[in-house]
């Protein structure tokens, strides 16, 4: 049976590489990711983001770390993060990242994928919790199994693949372990702004990729 958990809100892994068809928003817009008409394109934000000296994600024109929503309360930013090959591993709290692809892509998106991996004996009360917000939706704070329930009324569909997988603690060779991985694919109306996040209490958020198909 699908679990349903909605954390009250204010008003408001195996890494996968997906080949998808690209739709240009404006043919005269400079192309920053080699996206051209009628050719496959996608972009993975996590590959570009870096940490500052304060262990927080460096703010860019296309991505900013924002508070994580849990139990109706904004939490964070989490002060302890490690960079992994394609994302971030945390030791406390949660991390959400607000993306604006209009500031760097010539493609509009209608798909986003991301992976949340965590250790099996994670003692946090909500180890699987994620945050997702699209234009026109509130901030959804729930477990992956329930994302489709809350996003479907807004025209989005969610695929959730739950499986054992590798969780990276940092870029240091060997600092990884077999954990629990939620791989999430969300498709729906076109968007340029989107926020995704995850509980990063001994957990990893990685492979955040947008595309058009």
mmCIF file with all atom_site columns, C-alpha atoms in Angstrom:
data_model
loop_
_atom_site.group_PDB
_atom_site.id
_atom_site.type_symbol
_atom_site.label_atom_id
_atom_site.label_alt_id
_atom_site.label_comp_id
_atom_site.label_asym_id
_atom_site.label_entity_id
_atom_site.label_seq_id
_atom_site.pdbx_PDB_ins_code
_atom_site.Cartn_x
_atom_site.Cartn_y
_atom_site.Cartn_z
_atom_site.occupancy
_atom_site.B_iso_or_equiv
_atom_site.pdbx_formal_charge
_atom_site.auth_seq_id
_atom_site.auth_comp_id
_atom_site.auth_asym_id
_atom_site.auth_atom_id
_atom_site.pdbx_PDB_model_num
ATOM 1   C CA . UNK A 1 1   ? 0.000  0.000  0.000   1.00 0.00 ? 1   UNK A CA 1
ATOM 2   C CA . UNK A 1 2   ? 1.328  3.478  -0.873  1.00 0.00 ? 2   UNK A CA 1
ATOM 3   C CA . UNK A 1 3   ? 2.169  5.538  2.150   1.00 0.00 ? 3   UNK A CA 1
ATOM 4   C CA . UNK A 1 4   ? 0.772  9.055  2.344   1.00 0.00 ? 4   UNK A CA 1
ATOM 5   C CA . UNK A 1 5   ? 2.370  11.669 4.543   1.00 0.00 ? 5   UNK A CA 1
ATOM 6   C CA . UNK A 1 6   ? 1.952  15.407 4.134   1.00 0.00 ? 6   UNK A CA 1
ATOM 7   C CA . UNK A 1 7   ? 3.933  17.625 6.428   1.00 0.00 ? 7   UNK A CA 1
ATOM 8   C CA . UNK A 1 8   ? 1.841  20.795 7.071   1.00 0.00 ? 8   UNK A CA 1
ATOM 9   C CA . UNK A 1 9   ? 3.071  23.717 4.975   1.00 0.00 ? 9   UNK A CA 1
ATOM 10  C CA . UNK A 1 10  ? 2.844  27.500 4.967   1.00 0.00 ? 10  UNK A CA 1
ATOM 11  C CA . UNK A 1 11  ? 1.067  29.062 1.973   1.00 0.00 ? 11  UNK A CA 1
ATOM 12  C CA . UNK A 1 12  ? 2.678  28.183 0.071   1.00 0.00 ? 12  UNK A CA 1
ATOM 13  C CA . UNK A 1 13  ? 21.227 6.176  -6.067  1.00 0.00 ? 13  UNK A CA 1
ATOM 14  C CA . UNK A 1 14  ? 21.792 5.068  -8.953  1.00 0.00 ? 14  UNK A CA 1
ATOM 15  C CA . UNK A 1 15  ? 22.601 8.107  -11.045 1.00 0.00 ? 15  UNK A CA 1
ATOM 16  C CA . UNK A 1 16  ? 20.597 8.187  -14.182 1.00 0.00 ? 16  UNK A CA 1
ATOM 17  C CA . UNK A 1 17  ? 21.371 9.931  -17.416 1.00 0.00 ? 17  UNK A CA 1
ATOM 18  C CA . UNK A 1 18  ? 18.368 10.539 -19.615 1.00 0.00 ? 18  UNK A CA 1
ATOM 19  C CA . UNK A 1 19  ? 18.391 11.465 -23.283 1.00 0.00 ? 19  UNK A CA 1
ATOM 20  C CA . UNK A 1 20  ? 15.512 13.740 -24.167 1.00 0.00 ? 20  UNK A CA 1
ATOM 21  C CA . UNK A 1 21  ? 14.291 15.915 -27.000 1.00 0.00 ? 21  UNK A CA 1
ATOM 22  C CA . UNK A 1 22  ? 14.905 19.626 -26.616 1.00 0.00 ? 22  UNK A CA 1
ATOM 23  C CA . UNK A 1 23  ? 12.447 22.449 -27.150 1.00 0.00 ? 23  UNK A CA 1
ATOM 24  C CA . UNK A 1 24  ? 13.910 25.924 -27.559 1.00 0.00 ? 24  UNK A CA 1
ATOM 25  C CA . UNK A 1 25  ? 12.162 28.717 -25.746 1.00 0.00 ? 25  UNK A CA 1
ATOM 26  C CA . UNK A 1 26  ? 13.550 31.433 -28.004 1.00 0.00 ? 26  UNK A CA 1
ATOM 27  C CA . UNK A 1 27  ? 15.713 30.698 -31.060 1.00 0.00 ? 27  UNK A CA 1
ATOM 28  C CA . UNK A 1 28  ? 17.647 33.942 -30.500 1.00 0.00 ? 28  UNK A CA 1
ATOM 29  C CA . UNK A 1 29  ? 18.508 33.180 -26.872 1.00 0.00 ? 29  UNK A CA 1
ATOM 30  C CA . UNK A 1 30  ? 22.204 32.301 -26.378 1.00 0.00 ? 30  UNK A CA 1
ATOM 31  C CA . UNK A 1 31  ? 22.652 28.590 -25.880 1.00 0.00 ? 31  UNK A CA 1
ATOM 32  C CA . UNK A 1 32  ? 24.640 27.671 -22.769 1.00 0.00 ? 32  UNK A CA 1
ATOM 33  C CA . UNK A 1 33  ? 24.335 23.890 -22.767 1.00 0.00 ? 33  UNK A CA 1
ATOM 34  C CA . UNK A 1 34  ? 24.796 22.994 -26.439 1.00 0.00 ? 34  UNK A CA 1
ATOM 35  C CA . UNK A 1 35  ? 21.045 22.702 -26.784 1.00 0.00 ? 35  UNK A CA 1
ATOM 36  C CA . UNK A 1 36  ? 19.937 23.073 -30.388 1.00 0.00 ? 36  UNK A CA 1
ATOM 37  C CA . UNK A 1 37  ? 16.684 22.433 -32.187 1.00 0.00 ? 37  UNK A CA 1
ATOM 38  C CA . UNK A 1 38  ? 15.734 18.775 -32.675 1.00 0.00 ? 38  UNK A CA 1
ATOM 39  C CA . UNK A 1 39  ? 18.715 17.360 -30.796 1.00 0.00 ? 39  UNK A CA 1
ATOM 40  C CA . UNK A 1 40  ? 18.768 15.573 -27.415 1.00 0.00 ? 40  UNK A CA 1
ATOM 41  C CA . UNK A 1 41  ? 19.530 17.830 -24.466 1.00 0.00 ? 41  UNK A CA 1
ATOM 42  C CA . UNK A 1 42  ? 19.460 17.884 -20.692 1.00 0.00 ? 42  UNK A CA 1
ATOM 43  C CA . UNK A 1 43  ? 21.256 19.686 -17.916 1.00 0.00 ? 43  UNK A CA 1
ATOM 44  C CA . UNK A 1 44  ? 22.320 18.472 -14.469 1.00 0.00 ? 44  UNK A CA 1
ATOM 45  C CA . UNK A 1 45  ? 22.613 21.299 -11.946 1.00 0.00 ? 45  UNK A CA 1
ATOM 46  C CA . UNK A 1 46  ? 24.363 19.269 -9.288  1.00 0.00 ? 46  UNK A CA 1
ATOM 47  C CA . UNK A 1 47  ? 27.418 18.884 -11.507 1.00 0.00 ? 47  UNK A CA 1
ATOM 48  C CA . UNK A 1 48  ? 27.905 22.673 -11.468 1.00 0.00 ? 48  UNK A CA 1
ATOM 49  C CA . UNK A 1 49  ? 27.163 23.646 -7.857  1.00 0.00 ? 49  UNK A CA 1
ATOM 50  C CA . UNK A 1 50  ? 29.964 24.044 -5.322  1.00 0.00 ? 50  UNK A CA 1
ATOM 51  C CA . UNK A 1 51  ? 30.328 24.657 -1.584  1.00 0.00 ? 51  UNK A CA 1
ATOM 52  C CA . UNK A 1 52  ? 31.699 27.830 -0.030  1.00 0.00 ? 52  UNK A CA 1
ATOM 53  C CA . UNK A 1 53  ? 33.953 28.108 3.018   1.00 0.00 ? 53  UNK A CA 1
ATOM 54  C CA . UNK A 1 54  ? 30.851 28.083 5.223   1.00 0.00 ? 54  UNK A CA 1
ATOM 55  C CA . UNK A 1 55  ? 29.886 24.630 3.888   1.00 0.00 ? 55  UNK A CA 1
ATOM 56  C CA . UNK A 1 56  ? 26.802 26.098 2.211   1.00 0.00 ? 56  UNK A CA 1
ATOM 57  C CA . UNK A 1 57  ? 26.028 25.935 -1.501  1.00 0.00 ? 57  UNK A CA 1
ATOM 58  C CA . UNK A 1 58  ? 27.455 28.925 -3.360  1.00 0.00 ? 58  UNK A CA 1
ATOM 59  C CA . UNK A 1 59  ? 24.620 31.098 -4.664  1.00 0.00 ? 59  UNK A CA 1
ATOM 60  C CA . UNK A 1 60  ? 24.528 31.556 -8.451  1.00 0.00 ? 60  UNK A CA 1
ATOM 61  C CA . UNK A 1 61  ? 22.112 33.292 -10.847 1.00 0.00 ? 61  UNK A CA 1
ATOM 62  C CA . UNK A 1 62  ? 20.513 29.901 -11.524 1.00 0.00 ? 62  UNK A CA 1
ATOM 63  C CA . UNK A 1 63  ? 20.595 28.195 -8.099  1.00 0.00 ? 63  UNK A CA 1
ATOM 64  C CA . UNK A 1 64  ? 20.249 29.294 -4.470  1.00 0.00 ? 64  UNK A CA 1
ATOM 65  C CA . UNK A 1 65  ? 20.069 27.228 -1.301  1.00 0.00 ? 65  UNK A CA 1
ATOM 66  C CA . UNK A 1 66  ? 16.792 27.909 0.514   1.00 0.00 ? 66  UNK A CA 1
ATOM 67  C CA . UNK A 1 67  ? 15.306 26.689 3.823   1.00 0.00 ? 67  UNK A CA 1
ATOM 68  C CA . UNK A 1 68  ? 13.974 23.137 3.982   1.00 0.00 ? 68  UNK A CA 1
ATOM 69  C CA . UNK A 1 69  ? 10.354 22.660 5.016   1.00 0.00 ? 69  UNK A CA 1
ATOM 70  C CA . UNK A 1 70  ? 9.560  20.072 7.709   1.00 0.00 ? 70  UNK A CA 1
ATOM 71  C CA . UNK A 1 71  ? 6.555  19.921 10.004  1.00 0.00 ? 71  UNK A CA 1
ATOM 72  C CA . UNK A 1 72  ? 5.387  23.235 8.607   1.00 0.00 ? 72  UNK A CA 1
ATOM 73  C CA . UNK A 1 73  ? 8.578  24.956 9.721   1.00 0.00 ? 73  UNK A CA 1
ATOM 74  C CA . UNK A 1 74  ? 11.444 26.286 7.631   1.00 0.00 ? 74  UNK A CA 1
ATOM 75  C CA . UNK A 1 75  ? 14.673 24.612 8.705   1.00 0.00 ? 75  UNK A CA 1
ATOM 76  C CA . UNK A 1 76  ? 18.188 25.492 7.673   1.00 0.00 ? 76  UNK A CA 1
ATOM 77  C CA . UNK A 1 77  ? 20.231 26.169 5.785   1.00 0.00 ? 77  UNK A CA 1
ATOM 78  C CA . UNK A 1 78  ? 22.095 23.091 6.974   1.00 0.00 ? 78  UNK A CA 1
ATOM 79  C CA . UNK A 1 79  ? 25.591 24.188 8.102   1.00 0.00 ? 79  UNK A CA 1
ATOM 80  C CA . UNK A 1 80  ? 27.405 20.914 7.427   1.00 0.00 ? 80  UNK A CA 1
ATOM 81  C CA . UNK A 1 81  ? 27.570 19.668 3.832   1.00 0.00 ? 81  UNK A CA 1
ATOM 82  C CA . UNK A 1 82  ? 30.094 17.617 1.871   1.00 0.00 ? 82  UNK A CA 1
ATOM 83  C CA . UNK A 1 83  ? 30.383 17.812 -1.918  1.00 0.00 ? 83  UNK A CA 1
ATOM 84  C CA . UNK A 1 84  ? 29.831 14.467 -3.626  1.00 0.00 ? 84  UNK A CA 1
ATOM 85  C CA . UNK A 1 85  ? 30.594 13.686 -7.292  1.00 0.00 ? 85  UNK A CA 1
ATOM 86  C CA . UNK A 1 86  ? 27.195 15.024 -8.434  1.00 0.00 ? 86  UNK A CA 1
ATOM 87  C CA . UNK A 1 87  ? 25.531 16.454 -5.329  1.00 0.00 ? 87  UNK A CA 1
ATOM 88  C CA . UNK A 1 88  ? 25.799 16.948 -1.580  1.00 0.00 ? 88  UNK A CA 1
ATOM 89  C CA . UNK A 1 89  ? 25.889 14.849 1.581   1.00 0.00 ? 89  UNK A CA 1
ATOM 90  C CA . UNK A 1 90  ? 24.640 16.305 4.862   1.00 0.00 ? 90  UNK A CA 1
ATOM 91  C CA . UNK A 1 91  ? 24.977 15.482 8.539   1.00 0.00 ? 91  UNK A CA 1
ATOM 92  C CA . UNK A 1 92  ? 22.011 17.407 9.908   1.00 0.00 ? 92  UNK A CA 1
ATOM 93  C CA . UNK A 1 93  ? 18.864 19.181 8.779   1.00 0.00 ? 93  UNK A CA 1
ATOM 94  C CA . UNK A 1 94  ? 17.532 19.392 5.264   1.00 0.00 ? 94  UNK A CA 1
ATOM 95  C CA . UNK A 1 95  ? 18.549 21.253 2.124   1.00 0.00 ? 95  UNK A CA 1
ATOM 96  C CA . UNK A 1 96  ? 16.370 22.688 -0.637  1.00 0.00 ? 96  UNK A CA 1
ATOM 97  C CA . UNK A 1 97  ? 17.694 24.365 -3.776  1.00 0.00 ? 97  UNK A CA 1
ATOM 98  C CA . UNK A 1 98  ? 15.719 26.829 -5.890  1.00 0.00 ? 98  UNK A CA 1
ATOM 99  C CA . UNK A 1 99  ? 16.649 26.638 -9.582  1.00 0.00 ? 99  UNK A CA 1
ATOM 100 C CA . UNK A 1 100 ? 15.940 29.090 -12.384 1.00 0.00 ? 100 UNK A CA 1
ATOM 101 C CA . UNK A 1 101 ? 16.931 27.573 -15.705 1.00 0.00 ? 101 UNK A CA 1
ATOM 102 C CA . UNK A 1 102 ? 15.883 30.734 -17.569 1.00 0.00 ? 102 UNK A CA 1
ATOM 103 C CA . UNK A 1 103 ? 19.133 32.265 -16.346 1.00 0.00 ? 103 UNK A CA 1
ATOM 104 C CA . UNK A 1 104 ? 21.323 29.768 -18.180 1.00 0.00 ? 104 UNK A CA 1
ATOM 105 C CA . UNK A 1 105 ? 19.401 27.518 -20.606 1.00 0.00 ? 105 UNK A CA 1
ATOM 106 C CA . UNK A 1 106 ? 17.820 28.088 -23.999 1.00 0.00 ? 106 UNK A CA 1
ATOM 107 C CA . UNK A 1 107 ? 15.480 25.176 -23.294 1.00 0.00 ? 107 UNK A CA 1
ATOM 108 C CA . UNK A 1 108 ? 12.317 25.135 -21.245 1.00 0.00 ? 108 UNK A CA 1
ATOM 109 C CA . UNK A 1 109 ? 11.885 21.979 -19.182 1.00 0.00 ? 109 UNK A CA 1
ATOM 110 C CA . UNK A 1 110 ? 9.004  19.618 -18.514 1.00 0.00 ? 110 UNK A CA 1
ATOM 111 C CA . UNK A 1 111 ? 10.926 16.973 -16.582 1.00 0.00 ? 111 UNK A CA 1
ATOM 112 C CA . UNK A 1 112 ? 13.106 16.936 -13.487 1.00 0.00 ? 112 UNK A CA 1
ATOM 113 C CA . UNK A 1 113 ? 14.926 13.982 -11.947 1.00 0.00 ? 113 UNK A CA 1
ATOM 114 C CA . UNK A 1 114 ? 16.774 13.731 -8.659  1.00 0.00 ? 114 UNK A CA 1
ATOM 115 C CA . UNK A 1 115 ? 18.106 11.088 -6.284  1.00 0.00 ? 115 UNK A CA 1
ATOM 116 C CA . UNK A 1 116 ? 17.960 10.940 -2.480  1.00 0.00 ? 116 UNK A CA 1
ATOM 117 C CA . UNK A 1 117 ? 20.212 8.337  -0.853  1.00 0.00 ? 117 UNK A CA 1
ATOM 118 C CA . UNK A 1 118 ? 20.562 7.639  2.867   1.00 0.00 ? 118 UNK A CA 1
ATOM 119 C CA . UNK A 1 119 ? 22.062 5.129  5.276   1.00 0.00 ? 119 UNK A CA 1
ATOM 120 C CA . UNK A 1 120 ? 19.714 2.256  6.259   1.00 0.00 ? 120 UNK A CA 1
ATOM 121 C CA . UNK A 1 121 ? 19.958 2.914  10.011  1.00 0.00 ? 121 UNK A CA 1
ATOM 122 C CA . UNK A 1 122 ? 19.274 6.649  9.711   1.00 0.00 ? 122 UNK A CA 1
ATOM 123 C CA . UNK A 1 123 ? 17.774 7.695  13.040  1.00 0.00 ? 123 UNK A CA 1
ATOM 124 C CA . UNK A 1 124 ? 16.097 10.897 11.824  1.00 0.00 ? 124 UNK A CA 1
ATOM 125 C CA . UNK A 1 125 ? 12.279 10.833 12.356  1.00 0.00 ? 125 UNK A CA 1
ATOM 126 C CA . UNK A 1 126 ? 11.656 11.663 8.665   1.00 0.00 ? 126 UNK A CA 1
ATOM 127 C CA . UNK A 1 127 ? 14.599 10.137 6.773   1.00 0.00 ? 127 UNK A CA 1
ATOM 128 C CA . UNK A 1 128 ? 12.831 9.964  3.386   1.00 0.00 ? 128 UNK A CA 1
ATOM 129 C CA . UNK A 1 129 ? 11.359 13.476 3.424   1.00 0.00 ? 129 UNK A CA 1
ATOM 130 C CA . UNK A 1 130 ? 11.705 15.587 0.263   1.00 0.00 ? 130 UNK A CA 1
ATOM 131 C CA . UNK A 1 131 ? 10.576 19.073 -0.807  1.00 0.00 ? 131 UNK A CA 1
ATOM 132 C CA . UNK A 1 132 ? 9.267  19.909 -4.298  1.00 0.00 ? 132 UNK A CA 1
ATOM 133 C CA . UNK A 1 133 ? 7.732  23.113 -5.649  1.00 0.00 ? 133 UNK A CA 1
ATOM 134 C CA . UNK A 1 134 ? 6.808  24.075 -9.225  1.00 0.00 ? 134 UNK A CA 1
ATOM 135 C CA . UNK A 1 135 ? 5.278  27.333 -10.489 1.00 0.00 ? 135 UNK A CA 1
ATOM 136 C CA . UNK A 1 136 ? 1.660  27.372 -9.326  1.00 0.00 ? 136 UNK A CA 1
ATOM 137 C CA . UNK A 1 137 ? 2.082  24.721 -6.620  1.00 0.00 ? 137 UNK A CA 1
ATOM 138 C CA . UNK A 1 138 ? 2.681  25.092 -2.890  1.00 0.00 ? 138 UNK A CA 1
ATOM 139 C CA . UNK A 1 139 ? 5.861  23.712 -1.425  1.00 0.00 ? 139 UNK A CA 1
ATOM 140 C CA . UNK A 1 140 ? 5.174  19.975 -1.169  1.00 0.00 ? 140 UNK A CA 1
ATOM 141 C CA . UNK A 1 141 ? 6.894  18.428 1.845   1.00 0.00 ? 141 UNK A CA 1
ATOM 142 C CA . UNK A 1 142 ? 6.292  14.689 1.893   1.00 0.00 ? 142 UNK A CA 1
ATOM 143 C CA . UNK A 1 143 ? 7.767  11.247 1.285   1.00 0.00 ? 143 UNK A CA 1
ATOM 144 C CA . UNK A 1 144 ? 8.479  10.171 -2.325  1.00 0.00 ? 144 UNK A CA 1
ATOM 145 C CA . UNK A 1 145 ? 5.626  7.639  -2.393  1.00 0.00 ? 145 UNK A CA 1
ATOM 146 C CA . UNK A 1 146 ? 3.149  10.483 -1.891  1.00 0.00 ? 146 UNK A CA 1
ATOM 147 C CA . UNK A 1 147 ? 4.573  13.020 -4.339  1.00 0.00 ? 147 UNK A CA 1
ATOM 148 C CA . UNK A 1 148 ? 2.287  11.868 -7.153  1.00 0.00 ? 148 UNK A CA 1
ATOM 149 C CA . UNK A 1 149 ? -0.763 12.223 -4.894  1.00 0.00 ? 149 UNK A CA 1
ATOM 150 C CA . UNK A 1 150 ? 0.017  15.872 -4.180  1.00 0.00 ? 150 UNK A CA 1
ATOM 151 C CA . UNK A 1 151 ? 1.427  16.940 -7.575  1.00 0.00 ? 151 UNK A CA 1
ATOM 152 C CA . UNK A 1 152 ? -1.025 15.158 -9.862  1.00 0.00 ? 152 UNK A CA 1
ATOM 153 C CA . UNK A 1 153 ? -3.800 17.765 -9.369  1.00 0.00 ? 153 UNK A CA 1
ATOM 154 C CA . UNK A 1 154 ? -1.394 20.312 -10.877 1.00 0.00 ? 154 UNK A CA 1
ATOM 155 C CA . UNK A 1 155 ? -0.758 18.199 -13.986 1.00 0.00 ? 155 UNK A CA 1
ATOM 156 C CA . UNK A 1 156 ? 2.456  16.473 -12.876 1.00 0.00 ? 156 UNK A CA 1
ATOM 157 C CA . UNK A 1 157 ? 3.140  12.741 -12.756 1.00 0.00 ? 157 UNK A CA 1
ATOM 158 C CA . UNK A 1 158 ? 5.777  11.135 -10.562 1.00 0.00 ? 158 UNK A CA 1
ATOM 159 C CA . UNK A 1 159 ? 7.776  7.923  -10.939 1.00 0.00 ? 159 UNK A CA 1
ATOM 160 C CA . UNK A 1 160 ? 9.421  6.743  -7.737  1.00 0.00 ? 160 UNK A CA 1
ATOM 161 C CA . UNK A 1 161 ? 12.001 3.946  -7.779  1.00 0.00 ? 161 UNK A CA 1
ATOM 162 C CA . UNK A 1 162 ? 12.993 2.698  -4.319  1.00 0.00 ? 162 UNK A CA 1
ATOM 163 C CA . UNK A 1 163 ? 16.013 0.401  -4.177  1.00 0.00 ? 163 UNK A CA 1
ATOM 164 C CA . UNK A 1 164 ? 19.355 -0.310 -2.516  1.00 0.00 ? 164 UNK A CA 1
ATOM 165 C CA . UNK A 1 165 ? 22.170 1.745  -3.984  1.00 0.00 ? 165 UNK A CA 1
ATOM 166 C CA . UNK A 1 166 ? 25.384 3.635  -3.458  1.00 0.00 ? 166 UNK A CA 1
ATOM 167 C CA . UNK A 1 167 ? 25.424 6.696  -1.215  1.00 0.00 ? 167 UNK A CA 1
ATOM 168 C CA . UNK A 1 168 ? 28.453 9.004  -1.490  1.00 0.00 ? 168 UNK A CA 1
ATOM 169 C CA . UNK A 1 169 ? 29.585 10.835 1.649   1.00 0.00 ? 169 UNK A CA 1
ATOM 170 C CA . UNK A 1 170 ? 32.104 13.056 -0.157  1.00 0.00 ? 170 UNK A CA 1
ATOM 171 C CA . UNK A 1 171 ? 34.483 13.153 -3.075  1.00 0.00 ? 171 UNK A CA 1
ATOM 172 C CA . UNK A 1 172 ? 37.143 11.360 -1.042  1.00 0.00 ? 172 UNK A CA 1
ATOM 173 C CA . UNK A 1 173 ? 37.747 7.942  -2.691  1.00 0.00 ? 173 UNK A CA 1
ATOM 174 C CA . UNK A 1 174 ? 36.145 5.123  -0.738  1.00 0.00 ? 174 UNK A CA 1
ATOM 175 C CA . UNK A 1 175 ? 33.811 7.308  1.285   1.00 0.00 ? 175 UNK A CA 1
ATOM 176 C CA . UNK A 1 176 ? 30.620 5.644  0.166   1.00 0.00 ? 176 UNK A CA 1
ATOM 177 C CA . UNK A 1 177 ? 28.364 2.849  1.327   1.00 0.00 ? 177 UNK A CA 1
ATOM 178 C CA . UNK A 1 178 ? 25.376 0.826  0.256   1.00 0.00 ? 178 UNK A CA 1
ATOM 179 C CA . UNK A 1 179 ? 22.246 2.554  1.436   1.00 0.00 ? 179 UNK A CA 1
ATOM 180 C CA . UNK A 1 180 ? 18.638 3.226  0.508   1.00 0.00 ? 180 UNK A CA 1
ATOM 181 C CA . UNK A 1 181 ? 18.025 5.198  -2.679  1.00 0.00 ? 181 UNK A CA 1
ATOM 182 C CA . UNK A 1 182 ? 14.908 7.045  -3.860  1.00 0.00 ? 182 UNK A CA 1
ATOM 183 C CA . UNK A 1 183 ? 15.150 7.877  -7.571  1.00 0.00 ? 183 UNK A CA 1
ATOM 184 C CA . UNK A 1 184 ? 12.439 10.360 -8.572  1.00 0.00 ? 184 UNK A CA 1
ATOM 185 C CA . UNK A 1 185 ? 11.251 11.412 -12.043 1.00 0.00 ? 185 UNK A CA 1
ATOM 186 C CA . UNK A 1 186 ? 8.637  14.169 -12.359 1.00 0.00 ? 186 UNK A CA 1
ATOM 187 C CA . UNK A 1 187 ? 6.989  15.139 -15.669 1.00 0.00 ? 187 UNK A CA 1
ATOM 188 C CA . UNK A 1 188 ? 4.379  17.792 -16.334 1.00 0.00 ? 188 UNK A CA 1
ATOM 189 C CA . UNK A 1 189 ? 3.746  21.322 -17.591 1.00 0.00 ? 189 UNK A CA 1
ATOM 190 C CA . UNK A 1 190 ? 6.734  23.309 -18.813 1.00 0.00 ? 190 UNK A CA 1
ATOM 191 C CA . UNK A 1 191 ? 8.657  25.193 -16.139 1.00 0.00 ? 191 UNK A CA 1
ATOM 192 C CA . UNK A 1 192 ? 11.729 27.391 -15.761 1.00 0.00 ? 192 UNK A CA 1
ATOM 193 C CA . UNK A 1 193 ? 11.760 27.597 -11.964 1.00 0.00 ? 193 UNK A CA 1
ATOM 194 C CA . UNK A 1 194 ? 11.638 24.632 -9.598  1.00 0.00 ? 194 UNK A CA 1
ATOM 195 C CA . UNK A 1 195 ? 12.697 23.873 -6.028  1.00 0.00 ? 195 UNK A CA 1
ATOM 196 C CA . UNK A 1 196 ? 13.779 20.431 -4.857  1.00 0.00 ? 196 UNK A CA 1
ATOM 197 C CA . UNK A 1 197 ? 15.208 19.371 -1.525  1.00 0.00 ? 197 UNK A CA 1
ATOM 198 C CA . UNK A 1 198 ? 15.757 16.437 0.787   1.00 0.00 ? 198 UNK A CA 1
ATOM 199 C CA . UNK A 1 199 ? 16.333 15.627 4.414   1.00 0.00 ? 199 UNK A CA 1
ATOM 200 C CA . UNK A 1 200 ? 20.137 15.516 4.515   1.00 0.00 ? 200 UNK A CA 1
ATOM 201 C CA . UNK A 1 201 ? 20.512 14.002 7.959   1.00 0.00 ? 201 UNK A CA 1
ATOM 202 C CA . UNK A 1 202 ? 23.178 11.403 7.043   1.00 0.00 ? 202 UNK A CA 1
ATOM 203 C CA . UNK A 1 203 ? 21.798 11.514 3.515   1.00 0.00 ? 203 UNK A CA 1
ATOM 204 C CA . UNK A 1 204 ? 22.736 12.601 0.001   1.00 0.00 ? 204 UNK A CA 1
ATOM 205 C CA . UNK A 1 205 ? 20.904 14.706 -2.594  1.00 0.00 ? 205 UNK A CA 1
ATOM 206 C CA . UNK A 1 206 ? 22.295 14.245 -6.085  1.00 0.00 ? 206 UNK A CA 1
ATOM 207 C CA . UNK A 1 207 ? 21.732 14.040 -9.850  1.00 0.00 ? 207 UNK A CA 1
ATOM 208 C CA . UNK A 1 208 ? 19.340 16.983 -10.076 1.00 0.00 ? 208 UNK A CA 1
ATOM 209 C CA . UNK A 1 209 ? 18.674 17.176 -13.805 1.00 0.00 ? 209 UNK A CA 1
ATOM 210 C CA . UNK A 1 210 ? 16.099 18.980 -15.950 1.00 0.00 ? 210 UNK A CA 1
ATOM 211 C CA . UNK A 1 211 ? 15.131 18.221 -19.544 1.00 0.00 ? 211 UNK A CA 1
ATOM 212 C CA . UNK A 1 212 ? 12.422 18.568 -22.170 1.00 0.00 ? 212 UNK A CA 1
ATOM 213 C CA . UNK A 1 213 ? 10.794 15.599 -23.851 1.00 0.00 ? 213 UNK A CA 1
#
